[in-house]
Amino acid sequence: MYKCQLCQAVVPPGTKSRTIVLETRQVQFPPRFQAYHFNKFDPKKEKTKREVRNDPGGIGTQIVREARVCEACALRES
């Protein structure tokens, strides 16, 4: 049992909630050096080798606001 954050109706017990995204924003991520560390197996030498890779960064999106809503509101918003 929960309260829908859009229509403010109290939903009966056992009803599944849905999370919808209300607002997003564009973000530029900076590059990170030596960000990924992992072991790489070489089958010829039968040894593992420690390898480090860089993260190039880039442009992506982040969620600013989201809401937990009932099924009816989720269908209406999509």
mmCIF file of C-alpha atoms in Angstrom:
data_model
loop_
_atom_site.group_PDB
_atom_site.id
_atom_site.type_symbol
_atom_site.label_atom_id
_atom_site.label_comp_id
_atom_site.label_asym_id
_atom_site.label_seq_id
_atom_site.Cartn_x
_atom_site.Cartn_y
_atom_site.Cartn_z
ATOM 1 C CA MET A 1 0.000 0.000 0.000
ATOM 2 C CA TYR A 2 1.476 3.335 -1.038
ATOM 3 C CA LYS A 3 0.494 6.797 -2.186
ATOM 4 C CA CYS A 4 0.941 7.668 -5.866
ATOM 5 C CA GLN A 5 3.225 10.688 -6.189
ATOM 6 C CA LEU A 6 1.332 12.087 -9.202
ATOM 7 C CA CYS A 7 -2.388 11.636 -8.480
ATOM 8 C CA GLN A 8 -1.976 11.395 -4.665
ATOM 9 C CA ALA A 9 -4.336 8.370 -4.544
ATOM 10 C CA VAL A 10 -3.756 5.611 -1.990
ATOM 11 C CA VAL A 11 -3.222 2.394 -3.950
ATOM 12 C CA PRO A 12 -4.630 -0.916 -2.597
ATOM 13 C CA PRO A 13 -2.279 -3.528 -1.128
ATOM 14 C CA GLY A 14 -0.596 -5.870 -3.598
ATOM 15 C CA THR A 15 -0.574 -3.336 -6.445
ATOM 16 C CA LYS A 16 2.841 -2.923 -8.049
ATOM 17 C CA SER A 17 4.383 0.510 -8.277
ATOM 18 C CA ARG A 18 6.276 1.900 -11.255
ATOM 19 C CA THR A 19 9.101 4.422 -11.201
ATOM 20 C CA ILE A 20 9.017 7.028 -13.973
ATOM 21 C CA VAL A 21 11.587 9.659 -14.863
ATOM 22 C CA LEU A 22 10.247 13.203 -14.702
ATOM 23 C CA GLU A 23 13.373 15.239 -15.474
ATOM 24 C CA THR A 24 16.882 14.541 -16.834
ATOM 25 C CA ARG A 25 19.940 16.646 -17.595
ATOM 26 C CA GLN A 26 22.979 16.379 -19.870
ATOM 27 C CA VAL A 27 26.308 15.896 -18.089
ATOM 28 C CA GLN A 28 29.874 15.888 -19.371
ATOM 29 C CA PHE A 29 32.027 13.296 -17.612
ATOM 30 C CA PRO A 30 35.782 13.980 -17.438
ATOM 31 C CA PRO A 31 38.313 11.344 -18.518
ATOM 32 C CA ARG A 32 39.718 9.155 -15.743
ATOM 33 C CA PHE A 33 43.188 7.658 -16.033
ATOM 34 C CA GLN A 34 43.823 4.121 -14.762
ATOM 35 C CA ALA A 35 40.150 3.711 -13.893
ATOM 36 C CA TYR A 36 39.664 0.021 -14.723
ATOM 37 C CA HIS A 37 41.864 -2.641 -13.122
ATOM 38 C CA PHE A 38 41.370 -6.278 -14.027
ATOM 39 C CA ASN A 39 43.238 -9.555 -14.446
ATOM 40 C CA LYS A 40 43.638 -10.914 -17.965
ATOM 41 C CA PHE A 41 44.364 -14.624 -18.413
ATOM 42 C CA ASP A 42 46.927 -15.620 -21.072
ATOM 43 C CA PRO A 43 46.205 -19.243 -22.071
ATOM 44 C CA LYS A 44 49.601 -19.707 -23.781
ATOM 45 C CA LYS A 45 51.614 -18.799 -20.678
ATOM 46 C CA GLU A 46 48.897 -20.004 -18.276
ATOM 47 C CA LYS A 47 49.325 -16.884 -16.174
ATOM 48 C CA THR A 48 47.220 -13.897 -15.310
ATOM 49 C CA LYS A 49 48.413 -10.440 -16.162
ATOM 50 C CA ARG A 50 47.276 -7.284 -14.365
ATOM 51 C CA GLU A 51 45.894 -4.819 -16.915
ATOM 52 C CA VAL A 52 44.860 -1.192 -16.453
ATOM 53 C CA ARG A 53 42.680 0.797 -18.851
ATOM 54 C CA ASN A 54 41.582 4.423 -19.010
ATOM 55 C CA ASP A 55 38.015 5.725 -19.039
ATOM 56 C CA PRO A 56 37.608 8.208 -21.929
ATOM 57 C CA GLY A 57 34.750 10.119 -20.288
ATOM 58 C CA GLY A 58 32.080 11.608 -22.530
ATOM 59 C CA ILE A 59 28.569 12.989 -22.518
ATOM 60 C CA GLY A 60 25.634 11.275 -20.805
ATOM 61 C CA THR A 61 22.406 11.879 -18.954
ATOM 62 C CA GLN A 62 21.522 11.886 -15.262
ATOM 63 C CA ILE A 63 18.126 11.576 -13.617
ATOM 64 C CA VAL A 64 17.164 14.770 -11.770
ATOM 65 C CA ARG A 65 13.641 13.804 -10.607
ATOM 66 C CA GLU A 66 11.735 10.551 -10.584
ATOM 67 C CA ALA A 67 8.426 9.489 -9.036
ATOM 68 C CA ARG A 68 6.837 6.272 -7.774
ATOM 69 C CA VAL A 69 3.429 6.060 -9.402
ATOM 70 C CA CYS A 70 0.481 3.689 -9.844
ATOM 71 C CA GLU A 71 -0.114 1.689 -13.046
ATOM 72 C CA ALA A 72 -2.769 4.114 -14.318
ATOM 73 C CA CYS A 73 -0.471 7.135 -14.035
ATOM 74 C CA ALA A 74 2.450 5.198 -15.543
ATOM 75 C CA LEU A 75 0.391 4.332 -18.616
ATOM 76 C CA ARG A 76 -0.821 7.915 -18.915
ATOM 77 C CA GLU A 77 2.731 9.356 -18.697
ATOM 78 C CA SER A 78 4.313 6.986 -21.247
#
